[in-house]
Amino acid sequence: MPVKVSVIVPVYNPGIYIEDCIASLRRQSLPPDEYEAIFVDDGSTDGTPARLDRLAAEDPRMRVIHQENSGWSGKPRNVGIAAARGEFVMFVDNDDYLGDEALERMYAYGVANGADVVVGKMAGKNRGVPVELFRRNHPRATVENAPLIDSLTPHKMFRRAFLDRIGLRFPEGRRRLEDHVFVTEAYLRADNVSVLGDYVCYYHIRRDDASNAGFQRFDPVGYFANLREALDVVERYTEPGAVRDRLFRRWLRVEMVERLRARRLLALPDDYRRELFAEIHKVVVERFGPGVAAGLQPTQQVVAALTAADRYDDVVAFAEWEADVAPTAAPTAVQWRNGSLHIGFTAEYTSAREPMTFPADAVRTPLADAPKGVEEAVAWVGAETAARYGQATADLLLRERASSAQYFQPVEFTRETVAVEDGERVRLVLRATAAVDPAALPGDGVWDAVVRVRLGGWTKECRLGPASRATRPEPHAGVVGGRAVLPYWTEPHGNLALDTAVKGRRLGLDGVRRPDVTVSGARLRARIPLHTADGAPVGLRFTASGRTLHAPGTLTGEPDGPGSRLEVTLPSGLPRGIWRVALSLNPDADRPRWTGLPFALRAAGGSVLVVPVPHPRAVRKLVRRVRRVLGAARAKLSPLIRAKR
């Protein structure tokens, strides 16, 4: 069977962090004879070489190449390309890992769309990854119709014939941004690029010791010399104009302006940030025309203009003001409706923890020159933010706590202005409602509700909350697609989260009241504090004296309020005794989960009554009393028994 995908892993002293990578490669859903993994050990000095040799000896899919240290990842990746037998090559770093179906899905998607490059959705554990690029699938993406340029790391799938045809390889040696040079040329020369946004293919990990190569402080002179090489690629394959400016804007925004903003700049020692600023200033004045910065957001335009004007002190002062700007999101409603969870919230920006205000009559004014000072810069940003309010957006993402995988939820929102200071200034408030379908969330876990607010020069995220105990909604758990889902508020912060693996007492079934349970003939009915779509199948388990019986049931939504109605036909001829009752929301699973209900059934003489669950303490007390009575009786009878003998 021809090899479909060759996974290339450059390796250097990963220690234990390579184990998740190895495990994910062995778990791939692609048939074992259709992919291979090539580990290129770049002169590791820890125990990794021996670990990889053992791996290759026990698993024929795994291959190892040892070489002397080359200083960076470019040469190991090129060595891997030369050794690869696959139709596609996929690059994975030794401290990251893949989703279990990543290779199968990306390969099929690439073949279906004739792609030379396949970009799979990424999740970042304690590190940033592109968000907007993966809002949806892009079967035919270009640098003009999709934000491809936001993703320049090499962790993608490339058609091997395409790389050979254009002679594309990574720059080698001890250097930075070799991936920018490689990926940018691939984007600009590919016949097609496909973006797979509905499955997390790649998990990008920041080590606990923060020793990933990309997190080490760099030499600004060498770094920006390497960055110029990526700009050279853009100039080589594009014409002057809007497309080139848009591509250049990515490096100005991400690699330059964002390094000079807010807390990210202020956290650096003054001597280092002065050196960083000086090198950025050189690139800005050497390489970027006015059309590049003009497309930035207002705050970014200010930083770019001050940098071009070589005004370091004003850049620092503007960063000190901007460091206090943050979004806030307050929940207004959390309720189940027709099998979906509807989450209402408001969102706005704050400064120094107070709602930001903006001029009520603002109009857009181009930034013709660098502001004269920080006060003027702040005033221009405020006016531009208010004037652009029609472009502001609010999104709700659900982020899985363990893996950081995140998914956009459908949102409807309105933009409101709230007058303050006698109407001369306004607050800009976004009011939104998201409809969450828990059945669409992959896997069981805890999902944090994250609000993403795009307003003026800021695109920032925050948790949905905090919500005060006195006013926050407390919805029941819900049953959707055979899965129990609990919306809840975290402690102590009061942020909204969803538990899609909820069980036991957290389901809230101890809130069933005995008066809400009735038995008529062989039919049991009960009001259950769970939301459900109509006719959800459930299972009932009845136990007494070591005997267990089962019966199917249904949950139906109550038309006049929250909760559901449970209906079940009792097992035929329920034997005499007190029967404990347990409910399963996934009765057809291999290992159903059972949760006890706070009532029992007493069967006697052909009738069934609803009774309290026998309390273990009361049972033990009864047993002790019976033992005492039997002991006393035995003591009285013993002399008589001996006399008869």
XYZ file of C-alpha atoms in Angstrom:
645
model
C 0.000 0.000 0.000
C 1.522 3.398 -0.994
C 2.325 5.715 1.897
C -0.139 8.604 1.957
C 1.496 10.801 4.609
C 5.030 11.098 5.978
C 5.141 12.909 9.315
C 8.478 14.685 9.824
C 9.516 15.462 13.409
C 12.727 17.447 14.006
C 14.048 16.426 17.425
C 16.440 18.076 19.841
C 16.559 17.296 23.588
C 12.766 17.145 24.140
C 12.972 14.925 27.223
C 9.583 13.714 28.389
C 7.767 16.208 26.153
C 8.217 13.927 23.135
C 6.018 11.222 24.676
C 2.715 12.940 23.850
C 3.935 13.432 20.290
C 4.829 9.745 19.943
C 1.569 8.605 21.497
C -0.506 10.767 19.159
C 1.328 9.404 16.114
C 0.643 5.840 17.199
C -3.061 6.608 17.742
C -3.710 7.926 14.232
C -6.898 6.658 12.599
C -5.196 6.413 9.200
C -4.428 2.708 8.546
C -0.933 1.804 9.812
C 0.421 0.945 6.365
C -0.664 4.330 4.952
C 1.561 6.644 6.998
C 5.029 6.835 8.489
C 6.739 9.042 11.051
C 10.329 10.168 10.481
C 12.119 11.472 13.574
C 15.227 13.439 12.616
C 17.384 13.624 15.733
C 19.470 16.789 15.451
C 22.287 15.734 17.773
C 20.287 15.352 21.000
C 22.424 14.983 24.135
C 19.709 13.652 26.469
C 18.211 10.154 26.404
C 16.170 10.841 23.270
C 18.361 9.040 20.688
C 18.100 5.741 22.578
C 14.360 6.293 23.130
C 13.814 6.775 19.400
C 15.909 3.732 18.493
C 13.755 1.574 20.774
C 10.623 3.080 19.233
C 11.766 2.312 15.687
C 12.674 -1.249 16.663
C 9.204 -1.991 17.999
C 7.016 -0.042 15.519
C 7.639 -0.313 11.750
C 5.789 2.952 11.135
C 8.469 4.860 13.055
C 11.815 5.722 11.430
C 14.794 7.504 12.978
C 17.601 9.475 11.379
C 20.500 10.683 13.549
C 22.655 13.650 12.535
C 25.046 16.150 14.073
C 23.465 19.253 15.568
C 22.649 21.826 12.889
C 21.489 24.596 15.212
C 17.842 24.922 14.181
C 14.900 23.062 12.646
C 15.446 23.836 8.961
C 17.990 21.131 8.141
C 16.217 18.304 10.065
C 13.009 19.102 8.184
C 14.827 19.063 4.849
C 16.458 15.731 5.716
C 12.995 14.406 6.536
C 11.598 15.586 3.190
C 14.412 13.782 1.359
C 13.687 10.543 3.241
C 9.894 10.755 2.986
C 7.942 8.203 0.944
C 4.528 9.779 1.376
C 2.322 11.582 -1.113
C 2.103 14.386 1.486
C 4.507 15.451 4.227
C 3.297 16.786 7.574
C 5.572 18.711 9.942
C 5.162 18.231 13.704
C 7.383 19.657 16.456
C 8.701 17.216 19.044
C 6.828 18.858 21.937
C 3.449 19.125 20.162
C 0.928 16.444 19.185
C -1.809 15.627 16.684
C -5.511 14.967 17.013
C -6.255 11.266 16.610
C -7.917 11.713 13.198
C -5.650 14.507 11.957
C -3.761 12.648 9.231
C -6.826 10.864 7.892
C -8.959 14.016 7.775
C -6.272 16.327 6.381
C -5.216 13.866 3.693
C -8.802 13.222 2.553
C -9.565 16.963 2.554
C -6.422 17.743 0.561
C -7.125 15.061 -2.046
C -10.790 16.063 -2.377
C -9.838 19.692 -3.047
C -6.656 19.160 -5.063
C -4.656 21.064 -2.434
C -0.909 21.544 -2.430
C -1.122 22.771 1.182
C -3.589 21.656 3.862
C -3.871 23.802 6.996
C -5.505 21.982 9.919
C -7.221 23.683 12.834
C -4.879 24.355 15.756
C -5.331 24.566 19.514
C -2.793 26.368 21.684
C -1.962 25.191 25.198
C -0.679 28.321 26.966
C 0.294 29.876 23.661
C -1.495 31.763 20.930
C -2.724 30.239 17.683
C -4.748 31.752 14.819
C -8.444 32.035 15.588
C -10.213 33.746 12.690
C -8.605 31.456 10.099
C -10.421 28.461 11.588
C -13.860 30.034 11.982
C -15.022 27.762 9.132
C -13.658 25.423 6.460
C -11.994 27.031 3.410
C -11.706 24.392 0.664
C -10.089 26.900 -1.730
C -8.229 29.511 0.289
C -5.841 32.203 -0.931
C -3.993 35.051 0.748
C -6.702 37.325 -0.683
C -9.902 35.530 0.409
C -8.788 34.089 3.784
C -6.435 35.146 6.609
C -3.892 32.502 5.592
C -1.011 34.811 6.370
C -1.989 34.637 10.083
C -0.616 31.063 10.155
C 3.053 30.851 9.201
C 4.212 27.997 11.416
C 5.187 24.868 9.429
C 2.699 22.531 11.135
C 0.779 21.782 7.967
C 0.499 19.101 5.283
C 2.294 19.730 1.970
C 2.048 17.749 -1.247
C 5.509 16.270 -1.780
C 5.353 16.629 -5.595
C 4.555 20.337 -5.169
C 7.622 20.912 -2.965
C 9.827 19.093 -5.466
C 8.337 20.866 -8.488
C 9.092 24.356 -7.159
C 12.247 23.272 -5.330
C 10.991 24.529 -1.958
C 13.021 23.686 1.130
C 13.620 25.325 4.509
C 16.502 27.772 4.993
C 19.137 26.010 7.112
C 21.490 27.020 9.896
C 21.088 28.807 13.201
C 18.447 31.360 12.338
C 14.883 32.470 13.033
C 11.709 32.581 10.942
C 12.795 29.879 8.505
C 9.173 28.701 8.634
C 7.917 32.135 7.512
C 10.095 31.984 4.413
C 8.982 28.425 3.596
C 5.252 28.761 4.287
C 4.865 32.175 2.635
C 6.358 30.881 -0.626
C 4.161 27.783 -0.419
C 1.024 29.921 -0.035
C 1.962 32.189 -2.936
C 2.934 29.398 -5.357
C 0.399 26.662 -4.519
C -2.354 25.809 -6.992
C -4.683 25.518 -4.010
C -4.573 25.788 -0.222
C -7.322 24.120 1.864
C -8.115 25.059 5.458
C -9.800 22.417 7.635
C -11.500 24.305 10.452
C -13.996 21.851 11.961
C -11.581 19.434 13.665
C -8.562 20.195 15.849
C -5.668 18.604 13.983
C -2.685 20.145 15.782
C -2.081 20.864 19.467
C 0.599 23.534 19.878
C 2.095 23.241 23.362
C 4.061 25.627 25.514
C 6.215 23.543 27.832
C 5.870 23.945 31.563
C 9.505 25.055 31.626
C 8.859 27.513 28.727
C 11.936 26.105 26.976
C 10.350 25.894 23.497
C 12.740 27.481 21.019
C 10.149 30.073 19.977
C 9.829 31.412 23.523
C 13.506 32.223 24.034
C 14.525 35.889 23.922
C 16.092 36.611 20.548
C 18.786 38.903 19.194
C 16.820 41.722 17.503
C 19.464 42.363 14.836
C 19.522 38.742 13.626
C 15.775 38.281 14.040
C 14.789 41.209 11.852
C 17.467 40.352 9.299
C 15.708 36.968 8.949
C 12.327 38.707 8.836
C 13.475 40.729 5.840
C 13.966 37.426 3.975
C 10.250 36.671 4.370
C 9.447 40.145 3.032
C 11.739 39.396 0.077
C 9.601 36.339 -0.746
C 6.464 38.502 -0.825
C 8.153 41.023 -3.126
C 9.360 38.213 -5.411
C 5.895 36.706 -5.969
C 3.532 39.703 -5.763
C 3.154 43.009 -7.545
C 3.176 46.353 -5.708
C -0.311 47.231 -4.510
C -3.077 46.224 -2.126
C -2.232 42.500 -1.895
C 1.424 43.111 -1.120
C 0.502 45.781 1.444
C -1.946 43.371 3.081
C 0.732 40.684 3.349
C 3.377 43.075 4.643
C 0.829 44.276 7.193
C 0.951 40.850 8.850
C 4.635 41.259 9.782
C 4.188 44.901 10.785
C 1.252 43.969 13.004
C 2.398 40.664 14.546
C 6.186 40.847 14.627
C 6.598 44.582 15.255
C 3.626 46.604 16.507
C 2.306 43.877 18.826
C 5.759 43.572 20.437
C 5.597 47.283 21.288
C 2.158 47.300 22.923
C 0.883 47.297 26.474
C 2.130 44.712 28.977
C 4.099 42.781 26.381
C 6.444 45.755 25.942
C 6.421 46.867 29.572
C 7.510 43.414 30.773
C 10.866 43.757 28.964
C 13.983 45.353 30.478
C 14.457 48.901 29.227
C 17.790 48.235 27.499
C 16.379 45.259 25.582
C 13.202 47.019 24.501
C 15.249 50.000 23.279
C 17.295 47.628 21.123
C 14.100 45.936 19.910
C 12.506 49.300 19.093
C 15.572 50.457 17.158
C 15.551 47.396 14.887
C 11.803 47.594 14.312
C 12.140 51.290 13.435
C 14.718 50.402 10.763
C 12.483 47.815 9.079
C 9.433 50.102 9.173
C 11.158 53.014 7.448
C 13.099 50.775 5.022
C 10.409 48.408 3.776
C 6.871 49.653 4.390
C 5.024 52.258 2.370
C 2.088 54.278 3.766
C -0.488 51.742 2.535
C 0.799 49.066 4.932
C 0.109 50.886 8.225
C -3.070 52.520 6.890
C -4.890 49.190 7.037
C -4.126 48.595 10.706
C -6.584 49.099 13.540
C -6.452 52.504 15.311
C -4.254 51.514 18.267
C -1.880 49.687 15.930
C -1.722 52.707 13.625
C -0.651 54.887 16.551
C 2.164 52.536 17.549
C 3.304 52.198 13.922
C 3.318 55.989 13.420
C 5.236 56.658 16.640
C 7.713 53.919 15.712
C 8.268 55.329 12.214
C 8.848 58.747 13.816
C 11.478 57.168 16.142
C 9.636 58.279 19.326
C 10.497 55.545 21.797
C 9.356 57.384 24.936
C 5.891 58.022 23.488
C 5.573 54.349 22.475
C 6.286 53.365 26.100
C 3.832 55.965 27.455
C 1.109 54.758 25.075
C 1.794 51.166 26.188
C 1.325 52.230 29.819
C -2.117 53.673 28.969
C -3.148 50.687 26.871
C -2.073 48.177 29.537
C -5.179 49.109 31.546
C -7.612 48.397 28.677
C -9.484 45.082 28.939
C -12.815 43.583 27.852
C -15.533 42.535 30.252
C -18.551 40.293 29.594
C -21.574 39.992 31.870
C -24.143 37.176 31.531
C -27.780 38.204 31.162
C -29.470 34.836 30.579
C -28.633 31.141 30.465
C -31.603 28.959 29.540
C -32.472 25.804 27.660
C -34.700 26.100 24.628
C -35.583 23.217 22.272
C -32.426 21.264 22.976
C -30.076 24.262 22.710
C -28.540 26.341 25.470
C -29.163 30.041 24.872
C -26.573 32.294 26.515
C -27.155 36.031 26.693
C -24.438 38.511 27.597
C -23.268 42.093 27.273
C -19.692 43.067 26.487
C -17.674 46.266 26.468
C -14.168 47.536 27.144
C -12.907 48.948 30.408
C -9.956 51.145 31.305
C -8.531 50.918 34.807
C -11.552 48.626 35.534
C -14.078 51.358 34.696
C -16.260 51.317 31.555
C -14.530 53.154 28.713
C -16.309 56.166 27.279
C -16.024 57.673 23.815
C -17.078 60.939 22.111
C -20.759 60.857 21.143
C -20.344 62.720 17.837
C -17.135 61.129 16.539
C -16.307 60.993 12.828
C -13.508 59.082 11.106
C -10.320 61.065 10.531
C -7.256 59.498 8.865
C -4.068 59.542 10.920
C -2.080 61.855 8.673
C 0.962 62.040 10.931
C 2.219 60.726 14.239
C 0.268 62.175 17.206
C 2.073 65.012 18.979
C 1.800 63.229 22.310
C 0.079 60.411 24.155
C -2.939 62.544 25.079
C -3.564 63.304 21.411
C -3.013 59.628 20.529
C -5.574 58.481 23.103
C -8.110 61.071 21.918
C -7.709 59.977 18.264
C -8.062 56.294 19.188
C -11.250 57.078 21.139
C -12.781 59.017 18.267
C -11.854 56.371 15.696
C -13.230 53.588 17.901
C -16.595 55.355 18.221
C -16.701 56.209 14.515
C -15.994 52.571 13.590
C -18.505 51.148 16.055
C -20.527 49.713 13.182
C -17.677 47.210 12.652
C -17.557 45.996 16.259
C -18.329 42.317 16.865
C -18.882 39.943 19.771
C -18.310 36.192 19.611
C -18.737 33.340 22.035
C -16.227 30.500 21.921
C -16.335 27.315 23.941
C -12.803 26.289 24.949
C -12.161 22.762 26.207
C -10.235 23.147 29.432
C -7.907 20.160 29.084
C -6.856 20.585 25.440
C -7.615 24.290 24.713
C -9.561 23.251 21.590
C -12.096 25.975 20.878
C -15.151 26.390 18.670
C -17.160 29.453 17.641
C -20.845 29.351 18.563
C -23.625 31.004 16.507
C -24.181 34.509 17.886
C -26.644 37.309 17.217
C -25.768 40.721 18.625
C -26.758 44.370 18.610
C -24.637 47.460 19.164
C -25.893 49.889 21.788
C -24.666 53.300 22.907
C -25.264 54.368 26.496
C -25.084 58.119 27.082
C -22.922 59.427 29.945
C -21.621 62.845 30.983
C -24.696 64.774 29.826
C -24.710 62.976 26.499
C -21.307 64.234 25.340
C -19.746 60.806 25.741
C -21.088 57.286 25.365
C -20.338 53.733 26.426
C -20.204 51.228 23.566
C -22.024 48.071 24.676
C -22.505 44.910 22.636
C -25.580 42.849 23.580
C -25.450 39.265 22.307
C -27.160 35.883 22.440
C -25.409 32.633 21.524
C -27.167 29.351 20.744
C -25.063 26.367 21.858
C -25.783 22.865 20.576
C -23.975 20.617 23.091
C -24.349 17.619 20.771
C -21.969 19.348 18.335
C -19.135 19.575 20.880
C -16.584 16.795 20.315
C -15.973 14.510 23.270
C -16.687 14.804 26.966
C -15.033 17.431 29.105
C -15.338 20.862 30.685
C -15.807 23.806 28.324
C -15.181 27.391 29.401
C -17.318 30.147 27.856
C -14.988 32.770 26.341
C -16.177 36.066 24.871
C -14.134 37.584 22.042
C -14.718 41.318 21.557
C -13.555 43.195 18.482
C -13.855 46.954 18.928
C -11.740 49.744 17.479
C -8.103 48.791 17.852
C -8.638 45.857 20.194
C -9.483 42.202 19.663
C -9.368 40.657 23.109
C -10.917 37.742 24.979
C -12.270 37.279 28.485
C -14.235 34.671 30.402
C -18.012 35.106 30.547
C -18.475 36.360 34.086
C -18.225 36.957 36.921
C -21.876 36.491 37.836
C -23.084 37.329 41.323
C -24.830 34.596 43.285
C -27.829 36.837 43.854
C -28.680 37.442 40.192
C -27.122 34.697 38.105
C -29.394 32.173 36.358
C -29.116 28.572 37.552
C -30.358 26.328 34.729
C -30.872 22.604 35.150
C -28.599 20.102 33.490
C -29.798 19.058 30.048
C -29.890 15.813 28.091
C -28.896 16.312 24.441
C -28.052 13.460 22.095
C -27.798 10.994 24.993
C -25.254 13.230 26.724
C -25.835 14.999 30.022
C -24.660 18.631 29.977
C -24.469 20.905 33.016
C -24.095 24.682 32.701
C -22.503 25.900 35.937
C -20.641 28.799 37.509
C -17.030 28.277 38.560
C -15.918 28.878 42.122
C -14.793 31.299 43.367
C -14.788 33.468 40.218
C -18.340 32.886 38.975
C -17.510 32.309 35.285
C -19.745 30.221 33.034
C -18.633 26.707 32.066
C -20.277 23.584 30.589
C -19.591 20.081 31.832
C -20.411 17.584 29.077
C -19.403 14.602 31.219
C -21.510 15.442 34.258
C -22.708 12.580 36.424
C -23.714 11.692 39.955
C -25.006 14.345 42.330
C -24.038 17.213 39.991
C -26.894 16.170 37.699
C -29.280 17.554 40.320
C -31.495 14.483 40.407
C -31.575 14.667 44.198
C -33.974 17.568 43.576
C -36.757 15.163 42.581
C -39.550 15.456 45.169
C -41.643 12.499 46.246
C -44.949 14.331 45.581
C -43.845 14.693 41.945
C -43.621 10.897 41.557
C -46.751 8.848 40.904
C -47.480 5.212 40.119
C -50.717 4.289 38.377
C -51.045 0.618 37.606
C -47.776 -0.346 35.938
C -46.979 3.230 34.853
C -44.517 5.426 36.754
C -44.428 9.182 36.104
C -42.136 11.785 37.662
C -41.054 15.390 37.161
C -37.274 15.417 36.688
C -35.065 18.560 36.965
C -33.403 17.968 33.582
C -33.995 19.744 30.294
C -34.458 17.500 27.275
C -35.810 17.433 23.777
C -39.015 15.433 23.429
C -38.841 11.662 23.687
C -35.264 11.223 24.886
C -34.759 7.509 25.714
C -33.516 6.667 29.201
C -33.104 3.525 31.260
C -34.398 2.687 34.769
C -32.767 0.201 37.091
C -34.546 -1.325 40.097
C -32.582 -3.153 42.807
C -33.718 -4.974 45.941
C -32.149 -7.756 48.027
C -29.399 -8.412 45.491
C -31.807 -8.624 42.565
C -31.763 -6.159 39.616
C -34.465 -5.406 37.041
C -34.411 -2.951 34.119
C -37.039 -1.039 32.175
C -36.854 1.527 29.315
C -38.324 4.996 29.760
C -38.579 8.399 28.095
C -37.978 11.996 29.120
C -40.284 14.606 27.601
C -39.903 18.364 28.012
C -42.463 20.033 30.271
C -44.520 22.583 28.329
C -45.249 24.755 31.381
C -41.789 25.156 32.868
C -38.254 23.863 33.253
C -37.520 20.201 33.657
C -38.887 17.066 32.031
C -41.493 14.380 32.570
C -40.210 10.838 33.091
C -42.486 7.993 32.010
C -41.686 4.298 32.366
C -43.601 1.006 32.410
C -42.560 -0.948 35.486
C -41.222 -4.487 35.113
C -44.064 -6.972 34.966
C -45.036 -8.336 38.364
C -42.546 -6.351 40.433
C -41.740 -8.750 43.302
C -42.440 -7.901 46.899
C -39.857 -5.633 48.538
C -38.442 -2.108 48.627
C -36.792 -1.283 45.283
C -34.181 1.403 44.878
C -34.442 3.299 41.565
C -31.570 4.572 39.380
C -31.683 6.481 36.088
C -29.326 6.189 33.079
C -29.224 8.863 30.384
C -27.145 6.634 28.081
C -28.828 3.231 28.456
C -27.477 1.895 25.140
C -23.825 2.568 25.987
C -21.429 -0.298 26.626
C -21.076 0.930 30.212
C -24.155 3.012 31.088
C -23.843 5.556 33.879
C -26.430 5.167 36.637
C -27.546 7.864 39.055
C -29.735 7.020 42.028
C -33.085 8.812 42.384
C -34.225 10.067 45.809
C -37.217 7.749 46.137
C -37.896 4.022 46.274
C -40.808 1.771 45.342
C -42.472 -0.599 47.819
C -44.141 -3.521 46.089
C -46.596 -5.605 48.131
C -49.887 -7.366 47.443
C -49.983 -6.333 43.805
C -49.652 -2.603 44.567
C -46.668 -0.265 44.270
C -46.156 2.768 46.527
C -43.597 5.568 46.361
C -41.605 5.608 49.611
C -38.417 7.237 50.945
C -35.125 5.598 50.107
C -34.062 3.448 53.069
C -31.297 5.394 54.759
C -28.148 3.316 55.307
C -27.872 4.587 58.885
C -31.469 3.636 59.616
C -30.892 0.173 58.150
C -27.789 -0.312 60.257
C -29.702 0.872 63.314
C -32.495 -1.622 62.576
C -29.975 -4.442 62.118
C -28.338 -3.613 65.478
C -31.740 -3.571 67.179
C -32.668 -6.932 65.671
C -29.331 -8.351 66.813
C -29.881 -7.058 70.350
C -33.369 -8.586 70.461
C -32.097 -11.895 69.113
C -29.188 -11.832 71.569
C -31.484 -11.228 74.524
C -33.832 -13.997 73.408
C -30.903 -16.378 72.995
C -29.692 -15.548 76.505
C -33.101 -16.354 77.977
C -33.443 -19.611 76.057
C -29.937 -20.937 76.732
C -30.672 -22.278 80.337
C -33.801 -24.027 79.125
C -31.913 -25.628 76.265
C -29.162 -26.862 78.611
C -31.754 -28.217 81.103
C -33.432 -30.262 78.379
C -30.085 -31.743 77.444
